[in-house]
XYZ file of C-alpha atoms in Angstrom:
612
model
C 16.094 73.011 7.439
C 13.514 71.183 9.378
C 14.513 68.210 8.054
C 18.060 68.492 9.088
C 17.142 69.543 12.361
C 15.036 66.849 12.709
C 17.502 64.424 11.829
C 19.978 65.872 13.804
C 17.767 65.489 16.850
C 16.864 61.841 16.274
C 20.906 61.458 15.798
C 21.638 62.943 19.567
C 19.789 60.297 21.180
C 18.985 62.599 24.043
C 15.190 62.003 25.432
C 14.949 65.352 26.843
C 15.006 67.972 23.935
C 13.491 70.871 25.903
C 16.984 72.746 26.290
C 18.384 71.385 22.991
C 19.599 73.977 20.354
C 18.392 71.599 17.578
C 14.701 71.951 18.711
C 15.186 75.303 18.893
C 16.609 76.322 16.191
C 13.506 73.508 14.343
C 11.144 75.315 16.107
C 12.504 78.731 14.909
C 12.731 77.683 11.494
C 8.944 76.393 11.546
C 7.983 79.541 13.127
C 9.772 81.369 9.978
C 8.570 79.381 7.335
C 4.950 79.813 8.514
C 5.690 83.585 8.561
C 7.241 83.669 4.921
C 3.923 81.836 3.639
C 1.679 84.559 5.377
C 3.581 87.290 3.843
C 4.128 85.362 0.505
C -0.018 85.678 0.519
C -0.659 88.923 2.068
C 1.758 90.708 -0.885
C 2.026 88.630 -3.748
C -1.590 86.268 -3.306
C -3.172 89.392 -2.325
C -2.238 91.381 -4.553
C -2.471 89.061 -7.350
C -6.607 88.305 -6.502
C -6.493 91.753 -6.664
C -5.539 92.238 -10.041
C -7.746 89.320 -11.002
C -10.581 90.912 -9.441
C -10.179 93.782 -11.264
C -9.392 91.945 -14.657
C -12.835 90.590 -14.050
C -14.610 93.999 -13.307
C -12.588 95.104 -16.469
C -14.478 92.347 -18.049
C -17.637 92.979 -17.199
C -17.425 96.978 -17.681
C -16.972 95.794 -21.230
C -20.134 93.620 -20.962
C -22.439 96.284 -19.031
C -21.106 98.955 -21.955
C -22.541 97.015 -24.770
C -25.434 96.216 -22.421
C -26.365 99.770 -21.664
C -25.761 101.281 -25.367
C -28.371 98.538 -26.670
C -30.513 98.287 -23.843
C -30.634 102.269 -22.959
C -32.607 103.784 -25.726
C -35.704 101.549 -24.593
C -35.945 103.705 -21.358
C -35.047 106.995 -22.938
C -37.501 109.325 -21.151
C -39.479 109.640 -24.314
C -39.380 106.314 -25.471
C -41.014 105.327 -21.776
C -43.685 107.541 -22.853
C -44.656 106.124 -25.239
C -44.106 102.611 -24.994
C -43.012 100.968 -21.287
C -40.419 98.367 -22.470
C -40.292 95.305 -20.949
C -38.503 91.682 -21.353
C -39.840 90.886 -24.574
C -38.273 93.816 -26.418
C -35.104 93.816 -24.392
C -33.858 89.877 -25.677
C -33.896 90.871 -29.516
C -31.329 94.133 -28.556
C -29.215 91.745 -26.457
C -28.638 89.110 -29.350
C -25.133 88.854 -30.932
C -26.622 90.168 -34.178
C -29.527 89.673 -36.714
C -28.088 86.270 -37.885
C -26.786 85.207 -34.957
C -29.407 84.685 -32.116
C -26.729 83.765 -29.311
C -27.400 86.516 -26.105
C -24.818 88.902 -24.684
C -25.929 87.358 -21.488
C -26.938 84.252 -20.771
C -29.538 85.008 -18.265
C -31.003 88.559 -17.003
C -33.974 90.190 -14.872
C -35.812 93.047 -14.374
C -35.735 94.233 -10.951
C -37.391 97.715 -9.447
C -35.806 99.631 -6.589
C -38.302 98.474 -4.284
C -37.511 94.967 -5.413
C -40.065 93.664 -7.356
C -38.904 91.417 -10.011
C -41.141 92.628 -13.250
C -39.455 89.455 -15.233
C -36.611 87.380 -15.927
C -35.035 85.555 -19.246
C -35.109 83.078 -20.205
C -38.849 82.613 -18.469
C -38.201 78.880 -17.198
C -35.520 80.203 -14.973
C -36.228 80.284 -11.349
C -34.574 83.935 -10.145
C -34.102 84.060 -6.538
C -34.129 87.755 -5.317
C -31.823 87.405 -1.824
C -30.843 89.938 0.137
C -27.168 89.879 -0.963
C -29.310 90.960 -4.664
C -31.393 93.117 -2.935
C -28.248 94.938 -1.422
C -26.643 95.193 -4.733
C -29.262 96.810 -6.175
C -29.359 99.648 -3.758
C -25.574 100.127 -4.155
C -25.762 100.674 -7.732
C -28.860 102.246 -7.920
C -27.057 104.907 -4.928
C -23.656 104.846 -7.040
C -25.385 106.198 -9.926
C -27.080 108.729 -8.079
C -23.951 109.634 -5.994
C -21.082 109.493 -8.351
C -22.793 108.828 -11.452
C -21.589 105.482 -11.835
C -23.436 103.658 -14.952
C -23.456 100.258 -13.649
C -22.065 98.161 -10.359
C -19.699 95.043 -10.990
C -19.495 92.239 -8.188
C -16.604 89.504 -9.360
C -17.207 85.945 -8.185
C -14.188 84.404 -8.146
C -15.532 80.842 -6.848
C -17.562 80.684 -9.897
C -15.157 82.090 -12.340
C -18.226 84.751 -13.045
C -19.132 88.024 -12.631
C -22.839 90.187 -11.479
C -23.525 93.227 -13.324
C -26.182 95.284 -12.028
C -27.044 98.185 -14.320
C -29.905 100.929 -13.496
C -31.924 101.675 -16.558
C -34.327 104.663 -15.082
C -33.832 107.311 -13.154
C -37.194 109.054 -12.990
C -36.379 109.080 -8.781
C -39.148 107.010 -7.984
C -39.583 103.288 -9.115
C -36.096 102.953 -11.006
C -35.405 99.673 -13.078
C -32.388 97.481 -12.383
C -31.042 94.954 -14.924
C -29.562 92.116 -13.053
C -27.691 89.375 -14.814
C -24.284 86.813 -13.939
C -22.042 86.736 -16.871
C -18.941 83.829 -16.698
C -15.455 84.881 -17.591
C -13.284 81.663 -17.941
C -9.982 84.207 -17.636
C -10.827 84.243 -13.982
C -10.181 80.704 -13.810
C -7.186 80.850 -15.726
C -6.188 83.422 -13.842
C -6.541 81.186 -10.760
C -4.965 78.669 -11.649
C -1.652 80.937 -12.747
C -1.907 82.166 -9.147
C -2.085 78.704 -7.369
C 0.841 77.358 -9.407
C 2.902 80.825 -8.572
C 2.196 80.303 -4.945
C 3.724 76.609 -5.189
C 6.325 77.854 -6.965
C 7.574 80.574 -4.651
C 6.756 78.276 -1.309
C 9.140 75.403 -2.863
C 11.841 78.237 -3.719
C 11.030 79.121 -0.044
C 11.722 75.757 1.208
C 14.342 75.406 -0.741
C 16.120 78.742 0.162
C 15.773 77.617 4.046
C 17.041 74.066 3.835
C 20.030 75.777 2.334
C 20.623 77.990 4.671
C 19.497 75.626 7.568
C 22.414 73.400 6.109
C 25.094 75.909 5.919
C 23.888 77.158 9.757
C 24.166 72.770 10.146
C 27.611 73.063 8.657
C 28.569 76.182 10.075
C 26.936 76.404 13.998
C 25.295 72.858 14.634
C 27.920 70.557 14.027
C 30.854 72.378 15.392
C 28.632 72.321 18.613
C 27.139 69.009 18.621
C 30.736 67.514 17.900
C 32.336 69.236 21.130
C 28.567 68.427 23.069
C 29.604 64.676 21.859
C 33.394 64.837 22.710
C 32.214 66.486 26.152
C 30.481 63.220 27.118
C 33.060 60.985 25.960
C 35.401 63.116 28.048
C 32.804 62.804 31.175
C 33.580 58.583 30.095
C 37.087 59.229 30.711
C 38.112 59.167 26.875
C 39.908 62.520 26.172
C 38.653 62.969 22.556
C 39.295 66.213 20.733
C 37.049 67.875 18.246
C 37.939 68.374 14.052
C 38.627 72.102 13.783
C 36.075 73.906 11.290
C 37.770 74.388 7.902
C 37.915 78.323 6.559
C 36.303 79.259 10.002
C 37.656 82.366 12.135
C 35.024 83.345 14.360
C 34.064 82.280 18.265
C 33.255 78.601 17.309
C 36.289 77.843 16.103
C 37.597 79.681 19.273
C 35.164 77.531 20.991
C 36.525 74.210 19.503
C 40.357 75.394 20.090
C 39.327 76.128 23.808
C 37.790 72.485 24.290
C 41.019 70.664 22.488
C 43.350 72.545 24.697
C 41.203 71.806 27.998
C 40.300 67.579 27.062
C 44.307 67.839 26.336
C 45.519 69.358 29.629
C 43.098 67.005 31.842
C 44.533 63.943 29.937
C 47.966 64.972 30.780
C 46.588 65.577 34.263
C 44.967 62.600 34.500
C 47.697 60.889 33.435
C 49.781 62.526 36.264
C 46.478 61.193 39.002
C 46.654 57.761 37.600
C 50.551 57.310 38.336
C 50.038 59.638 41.562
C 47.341 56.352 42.428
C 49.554 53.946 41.177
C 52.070 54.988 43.811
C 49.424 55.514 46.422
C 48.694 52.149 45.973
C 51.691 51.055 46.001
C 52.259 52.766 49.362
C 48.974 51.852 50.333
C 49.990 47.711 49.813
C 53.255 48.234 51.432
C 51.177 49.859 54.590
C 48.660 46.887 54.479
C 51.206 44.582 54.604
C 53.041 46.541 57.775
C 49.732 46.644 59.288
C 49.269 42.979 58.702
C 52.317 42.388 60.411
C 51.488 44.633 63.627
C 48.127 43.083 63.581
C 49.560 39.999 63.801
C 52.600 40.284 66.151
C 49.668 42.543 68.276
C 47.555 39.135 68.448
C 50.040 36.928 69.507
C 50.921 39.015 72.503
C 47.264 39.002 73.732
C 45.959 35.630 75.229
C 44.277 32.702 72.885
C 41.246 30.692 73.299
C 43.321 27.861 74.594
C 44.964 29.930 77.354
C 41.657 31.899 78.452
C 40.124 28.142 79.071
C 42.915 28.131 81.786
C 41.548 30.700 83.617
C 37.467 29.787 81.923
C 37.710 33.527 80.997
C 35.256 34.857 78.442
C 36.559 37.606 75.980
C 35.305 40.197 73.732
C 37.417 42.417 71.750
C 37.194 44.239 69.254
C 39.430 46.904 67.820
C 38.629 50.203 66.100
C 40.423 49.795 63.187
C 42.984 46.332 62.119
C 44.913 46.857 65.156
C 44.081 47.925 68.636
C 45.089 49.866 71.619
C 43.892 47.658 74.193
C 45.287 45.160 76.123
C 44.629 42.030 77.918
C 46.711 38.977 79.737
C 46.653 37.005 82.864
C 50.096 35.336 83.927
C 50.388 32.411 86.543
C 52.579 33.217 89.169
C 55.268 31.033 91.139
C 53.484 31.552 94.433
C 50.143 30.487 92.949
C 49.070 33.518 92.275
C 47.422 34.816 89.087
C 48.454 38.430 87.762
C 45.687 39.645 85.254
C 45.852 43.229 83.484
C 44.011 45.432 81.469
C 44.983 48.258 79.600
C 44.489 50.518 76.962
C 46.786 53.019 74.866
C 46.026 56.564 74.516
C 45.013 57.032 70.481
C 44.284 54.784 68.149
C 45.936 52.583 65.399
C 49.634 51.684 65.039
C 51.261 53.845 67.488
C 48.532 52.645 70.248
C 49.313 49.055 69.097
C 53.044 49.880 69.652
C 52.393 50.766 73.453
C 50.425 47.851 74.130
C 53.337 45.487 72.912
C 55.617 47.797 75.568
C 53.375 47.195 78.320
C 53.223 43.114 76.768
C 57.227 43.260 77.010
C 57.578 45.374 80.002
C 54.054 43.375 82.192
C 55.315 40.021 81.578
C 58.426 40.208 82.754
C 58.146 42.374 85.963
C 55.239 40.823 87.125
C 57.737 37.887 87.979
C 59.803 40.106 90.193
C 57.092 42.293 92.055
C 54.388 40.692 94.258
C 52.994 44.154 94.975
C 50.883 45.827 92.587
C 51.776 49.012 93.133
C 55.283 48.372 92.963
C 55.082 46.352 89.721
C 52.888 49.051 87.941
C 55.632 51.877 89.800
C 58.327 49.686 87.981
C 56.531 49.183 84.443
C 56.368 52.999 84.239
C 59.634 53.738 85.020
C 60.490 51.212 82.269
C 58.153 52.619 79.733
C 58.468 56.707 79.930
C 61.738 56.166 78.797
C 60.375 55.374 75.568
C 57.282 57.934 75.624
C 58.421 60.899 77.875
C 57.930 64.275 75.661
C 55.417 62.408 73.585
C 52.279 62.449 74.546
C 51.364 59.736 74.847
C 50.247 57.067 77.686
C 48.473 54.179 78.768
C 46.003 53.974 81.396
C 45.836 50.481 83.290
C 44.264 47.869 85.821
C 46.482 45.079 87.702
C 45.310 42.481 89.926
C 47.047 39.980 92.203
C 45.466 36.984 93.227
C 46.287 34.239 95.752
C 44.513 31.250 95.594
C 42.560 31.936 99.092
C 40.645 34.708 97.289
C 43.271 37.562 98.894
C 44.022 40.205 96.083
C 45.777 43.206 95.641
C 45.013 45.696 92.650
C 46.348 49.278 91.531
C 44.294 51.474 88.843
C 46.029 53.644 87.150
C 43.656 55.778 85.874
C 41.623 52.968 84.171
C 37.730 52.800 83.602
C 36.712 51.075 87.196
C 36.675 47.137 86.635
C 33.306 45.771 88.798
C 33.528 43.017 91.154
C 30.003 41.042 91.235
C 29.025 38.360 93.559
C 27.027 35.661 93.975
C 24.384 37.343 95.814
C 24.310 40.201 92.768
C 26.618 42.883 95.338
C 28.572 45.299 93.091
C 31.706 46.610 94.060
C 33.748 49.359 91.901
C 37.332 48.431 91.925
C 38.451 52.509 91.444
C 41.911 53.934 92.329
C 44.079 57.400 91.711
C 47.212 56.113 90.792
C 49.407 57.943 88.199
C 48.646 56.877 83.964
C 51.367 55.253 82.633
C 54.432 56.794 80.566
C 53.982 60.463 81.072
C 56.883 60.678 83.711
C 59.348 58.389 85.181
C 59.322 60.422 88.001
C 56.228 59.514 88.869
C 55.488 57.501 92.411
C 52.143 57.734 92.783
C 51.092 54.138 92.370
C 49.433 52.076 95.581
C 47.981 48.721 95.981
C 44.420 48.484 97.510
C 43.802 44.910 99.019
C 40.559 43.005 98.587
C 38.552 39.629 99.239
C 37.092 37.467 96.350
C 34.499 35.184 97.863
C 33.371 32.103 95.866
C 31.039 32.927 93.258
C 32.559 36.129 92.304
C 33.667 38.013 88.998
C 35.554 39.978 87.930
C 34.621 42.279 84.384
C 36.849 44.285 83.158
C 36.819 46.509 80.553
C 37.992 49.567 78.565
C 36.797 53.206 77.976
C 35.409 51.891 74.404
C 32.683 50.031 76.569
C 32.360 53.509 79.480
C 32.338 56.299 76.653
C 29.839 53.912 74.124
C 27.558 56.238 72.821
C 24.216 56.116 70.444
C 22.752 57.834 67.828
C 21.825 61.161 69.738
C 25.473 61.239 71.285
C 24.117 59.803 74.689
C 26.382 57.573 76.823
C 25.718 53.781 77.912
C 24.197 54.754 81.586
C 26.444 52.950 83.922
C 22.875 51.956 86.335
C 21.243 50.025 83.193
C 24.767 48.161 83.195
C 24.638 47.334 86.755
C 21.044 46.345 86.793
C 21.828 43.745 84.252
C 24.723 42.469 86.310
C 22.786 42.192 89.387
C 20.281 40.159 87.210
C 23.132 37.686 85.750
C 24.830 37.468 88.983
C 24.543 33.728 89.449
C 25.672 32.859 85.392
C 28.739 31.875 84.030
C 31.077 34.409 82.709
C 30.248 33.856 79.202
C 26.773 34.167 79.855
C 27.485 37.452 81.941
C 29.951 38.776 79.009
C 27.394 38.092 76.392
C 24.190 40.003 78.190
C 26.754 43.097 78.464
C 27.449 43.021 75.023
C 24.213 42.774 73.870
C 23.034 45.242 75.982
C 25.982 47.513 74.796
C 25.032 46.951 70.976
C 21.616 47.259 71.419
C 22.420 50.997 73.093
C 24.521 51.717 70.298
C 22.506 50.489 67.363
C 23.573 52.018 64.454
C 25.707 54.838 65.657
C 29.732 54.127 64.199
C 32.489 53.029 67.208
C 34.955 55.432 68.334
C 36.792 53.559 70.577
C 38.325 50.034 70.938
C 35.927 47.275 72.637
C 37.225 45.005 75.234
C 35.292 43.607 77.958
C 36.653 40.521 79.957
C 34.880 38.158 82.988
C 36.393 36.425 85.068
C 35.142 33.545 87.415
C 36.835 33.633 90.597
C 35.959 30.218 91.097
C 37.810 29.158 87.648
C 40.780 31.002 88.784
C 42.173 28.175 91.014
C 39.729 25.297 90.046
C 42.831 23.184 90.669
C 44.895 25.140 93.476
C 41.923 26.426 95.333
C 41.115 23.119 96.746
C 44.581 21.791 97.750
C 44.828 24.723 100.307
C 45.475 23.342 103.882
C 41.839 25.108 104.590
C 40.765 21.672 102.520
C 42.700 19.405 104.076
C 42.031 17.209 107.296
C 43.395 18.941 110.024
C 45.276 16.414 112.492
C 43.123 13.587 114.346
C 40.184 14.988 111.925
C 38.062 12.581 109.897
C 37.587 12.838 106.120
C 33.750 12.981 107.160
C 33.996 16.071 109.894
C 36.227 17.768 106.851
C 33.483 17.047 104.402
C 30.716 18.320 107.000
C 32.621 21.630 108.011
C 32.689 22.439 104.145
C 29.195 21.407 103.481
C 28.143 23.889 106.493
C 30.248 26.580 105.154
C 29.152 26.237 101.359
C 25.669 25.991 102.699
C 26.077 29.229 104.705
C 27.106 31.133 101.975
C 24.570 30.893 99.599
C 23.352 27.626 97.276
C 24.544 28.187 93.744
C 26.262 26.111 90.841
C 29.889 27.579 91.630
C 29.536 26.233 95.382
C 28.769 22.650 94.157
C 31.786 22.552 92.026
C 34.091 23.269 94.550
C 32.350 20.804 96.852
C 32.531 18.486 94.130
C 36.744 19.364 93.811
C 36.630 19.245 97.539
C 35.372 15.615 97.242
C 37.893 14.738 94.491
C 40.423 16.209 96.641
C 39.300 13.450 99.213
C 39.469 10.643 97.152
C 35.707 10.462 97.557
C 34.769 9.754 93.577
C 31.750 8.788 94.304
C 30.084 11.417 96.360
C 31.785 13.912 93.762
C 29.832 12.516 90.835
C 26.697 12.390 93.213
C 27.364 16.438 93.915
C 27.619 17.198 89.849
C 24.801 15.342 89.049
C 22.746 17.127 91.551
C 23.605 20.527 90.514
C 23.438 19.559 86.616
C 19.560 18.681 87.882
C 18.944 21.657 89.602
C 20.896 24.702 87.683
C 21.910 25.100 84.251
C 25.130 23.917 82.849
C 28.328 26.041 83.859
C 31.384 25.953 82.438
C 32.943 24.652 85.706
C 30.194 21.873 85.709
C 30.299 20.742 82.142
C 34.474 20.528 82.915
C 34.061 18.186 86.465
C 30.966 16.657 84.280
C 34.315 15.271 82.200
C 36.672 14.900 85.392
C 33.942 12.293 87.175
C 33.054 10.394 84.189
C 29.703 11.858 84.177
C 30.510 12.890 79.929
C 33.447 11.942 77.865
């Protein structure tokens, strides 16, 4: 059986065997077959060194007989009287007979009681009296006395011989022992029978168990190890079944049944999942390619790189998921002026992206008609709660107006607080309490606050995704750290200014996930009108006034105000304004020297010839 096991084990391929019924069931059969030997010795090798033991003292009770009927008459209490026997006239009564001088014994002794050895035969032999001897003698010398026992047999099996120790007196003082070792080649016989019927009845043993181990194999082993191996090829997707056991009614083949019916009713089920994923997919590709299609239609309604350069904007956005509800456009106004807007949809995905293509649709052409910001924005929700009234959903917004003098007009509508910065690092909070937009055309709370952009001012704007930005312990982007920066970056350009908020804004967030659309926005001010601003009448000579006072009264304002990049480009558009080429290339290449390049330098850099 061990062999079967074994094989079976080696077969599995499994490394761990601690909880494997084939070690077991080896290690139960190993204990068993150790058990049968020890029983197989303890009552039949027992038993049968019994029986040989007592063969042997059979043996020598036969040998001590003759022994003690020739031997005895020499120490018949009268004969001792007369004569005290001793070796010599014990040898001739132990030959075989008169004409044959062979011995009954090989070898004998004569040893007293209180072990003296009074001789030995044949005389060249060395007797060793040992204590073993010594104890022998007492216990035949006491069996005699006790149960009158003639003589004491000790068999020794290892040398296929036996002792005989035979008292000869009995006068209760100093009795006589005879002491001799007599070999009986039956024991070895005997032996040998014995080994060759323990062999025998181990191989039947063996035999016996590696038939039954088989028919356990055949009957509990396989069964199980061909569902363990069908198991695994079902955990590999292949929905195998196992052989049923032939002439086999019992809980295995219950067992085997069970499994056939279960790999059968997951392949029909997964056959059911695959086409249930095949149409998910399906679904899933025809979504993709709607979502495609809003994310596209969704980017062409929101500004491109060539149209931000109008306005030297600087842009980050980035949606939540492949389309966004944020919102971001400027549009250039008849009067000059420059309507920009930010907004962002309540929710996320496609029904966001659907509101920020309303307020596309709805922004770009009202704008047109209203020159009030609170009147446009009134207008644009009337518009769109006819479309979301009941729903839900809104959008919360920020519209500016403005003119080229730096004269603006703005409404929030419930929209994260844009920041106005300055030159000098000032920030301003561009707040409001209008109405959100879409909950109710009813609505009319929607007002215009008016304010002043100075040169060197921007404008960021941005969405909640950039307010409610949180980290890894849930904490919110402090508003002061954000401020802080700007008053540090007040005198860059607005991509520089963009770029240190978002890097301040991902280093916040680190590895925490977005939960919000990202879109942040600066504006220059000064980039705004780099072309109107200057043909103002403000830049003009004024009747009977030189091109050199004009110059001077700029250079004295620009001065006044503070001396930054921004303020030499419009002195240098100023100058280009006056025909004066010269002195404008004179201005750029002073502030290139003294400040770092701008946007609105590197572009006049290219207007005066300075680059190509």
């Amino acid at each position: 059986m061990c062999s079967y096991i074994s094989k079976l084990s080696a077969s599995t391929g499994k490394k761990n065997t601690k909880t494997s019924i084939v070690t077991q069931l080896s290690l139960l059969f190993l204990t068993l077959a150790v058990v049968n030997l020890i029983v197989t010795w303890v009552f039949s090798g027992a038993n049968q060194m019994r029986l040989i033991s007592e063969k042997a003292n059979l043996s020598g009770s036969t040998v001590a007989f003759e022994i003690i009927r020739r031997v005895s008459p020499l120490f018949a209490p009268g004969q001792l009287k007369r004569q005290k026997p001793d070796i010599a006239h014990i040898v001739p009564r132990l030959q075989v007979s008169a004409a044959d001088a062979r011995m009954l014994v090989p070898a004998f002794a004569l040893v007293s009681n209180e072990f003296e050895v009074l001789g030995n035969y044949p005389e060249n032999a060395q007797f060793q009296l040992t204590a073993e001897i010594s104890q022998n003698i007492l216990k035949a010398v006491q069996l005699r006395d006790l149960s009158g026992q003639a003589y004491f047999v000790r068999p020794d099996l290892k040398d296929y011989s036996i002792e005989l120790y035979i008292p000869l007196t009995n006068t209760g003082a100093r009795d006589l022992v005879f002491i001799s070792r007599v070999r009986v080649d039956s024991i070895a016989d005997d032996l040998k029978s014995l080994v060759r019927l323990v062999v025998a009845t181990i191989i039947l043993m063996l035999v016996i168990q590696v038939a039954i181990g088989f028919l356990i194999y055949r009957i509990l082993i396989k069964p199980i190890r061909d569902v363990s191996a069908a198991a695994v090829a079902l955990g590999g997707g292949e929905f195998a079944t196992v052989a049923l056991p032939k002439r086999q009614r019992d809980e295995i083949l219950l067992l085997v049944e069970s499994f056939n019916e279960m790999s059968q009713e997951l392949k029909q089920k997964d056959a059911t999942i695959r086409n249930q994923i095949d149409e998910l997919q399906e679904k899933n590709d025809v979504l993709d390619f709607e979502l495609e299609i809003a994310e596209r239609i969704q980017q062409s309604i929101m500004p491109d790189a060539d149209r931000l350069n109008e306005i030297n904007a600087s842009l980050e956005y980035v949606p939540l998921n492949r389309v966004s509800g944020d919102y971001y456009d400027f549009v250039r106004l008849a009067n000059g002026s420059v309507a920009l807007i930010i907004a962002d949809a309540s929710g996320h995905g496609v029904p966001a992206a659907f509101l920020t293509i309303l307020m596309k649709v709805f922004f770009s052409d009202l704008v047109h008609q209203h020159h009030d910001a609170g009147q446009l924005i009134r207008e644009i929700n009337r518009q769109i709660s006819r479309y979301l009234e009941s729903t839900g959903f809104y959008l919360t917004a920020f519209v500016v107006l403005v003119e080229p003098s730096g004269r603006a007009q703005y409404c929030n509508c419930g929209h994260p607080s844009p920041l106005k910065l300055s030159a000098t690092g000032d920030i301003a909070e561009l707040g409001g309490e209008s109405d959100v937009i879409g909950l109710t055309a009813e609505s009319d709370n929607y007002s215009a606050t008016e304010i002043q952009f100075n040169p060197g001012d921007k404008l960021i704007l941005f969405t909640d995704g950039l307010t409610e930005l949180r980290n890894a312990e849930g904490e919110f982007l402090p508003a002061a750290e954000m401020h802080d920066l700007l008053r540090q970056k007040s005198m860059l350009s607005a991509l520089e200014i963009r770029t240190a908020i978002t890097q301040l804004a991902r280093g916040f967030q680190q590895n925490a996930k977005a939960s919000d659309d990202f879109t942040l926005a600066v504006v220059s001010i000064d980039d705004l009108f780099l072309h109107e601003r200057h043909a103002t009448p403000e830049a003009l000579p004024a009747q009977g006034e030189s091109r050199e006072a004009v110059v001077a009264r700029l250079l004295r304002q620009i001065i006044d105000i503070n001396d930054a990049p921004s303020y030499h480009a419009l002195l240098a558009n100023v100058y280009l304004r006056l025909g004066e080429a010269d002195l404008a290339r004179s201005t750029v290449q002073n502030a290139l020297s003294r400040f770092a390049t701008s946007e609105a330098l590197a572009r006049l850099s290219r207007k005066v010839g300075l680059v190509k």
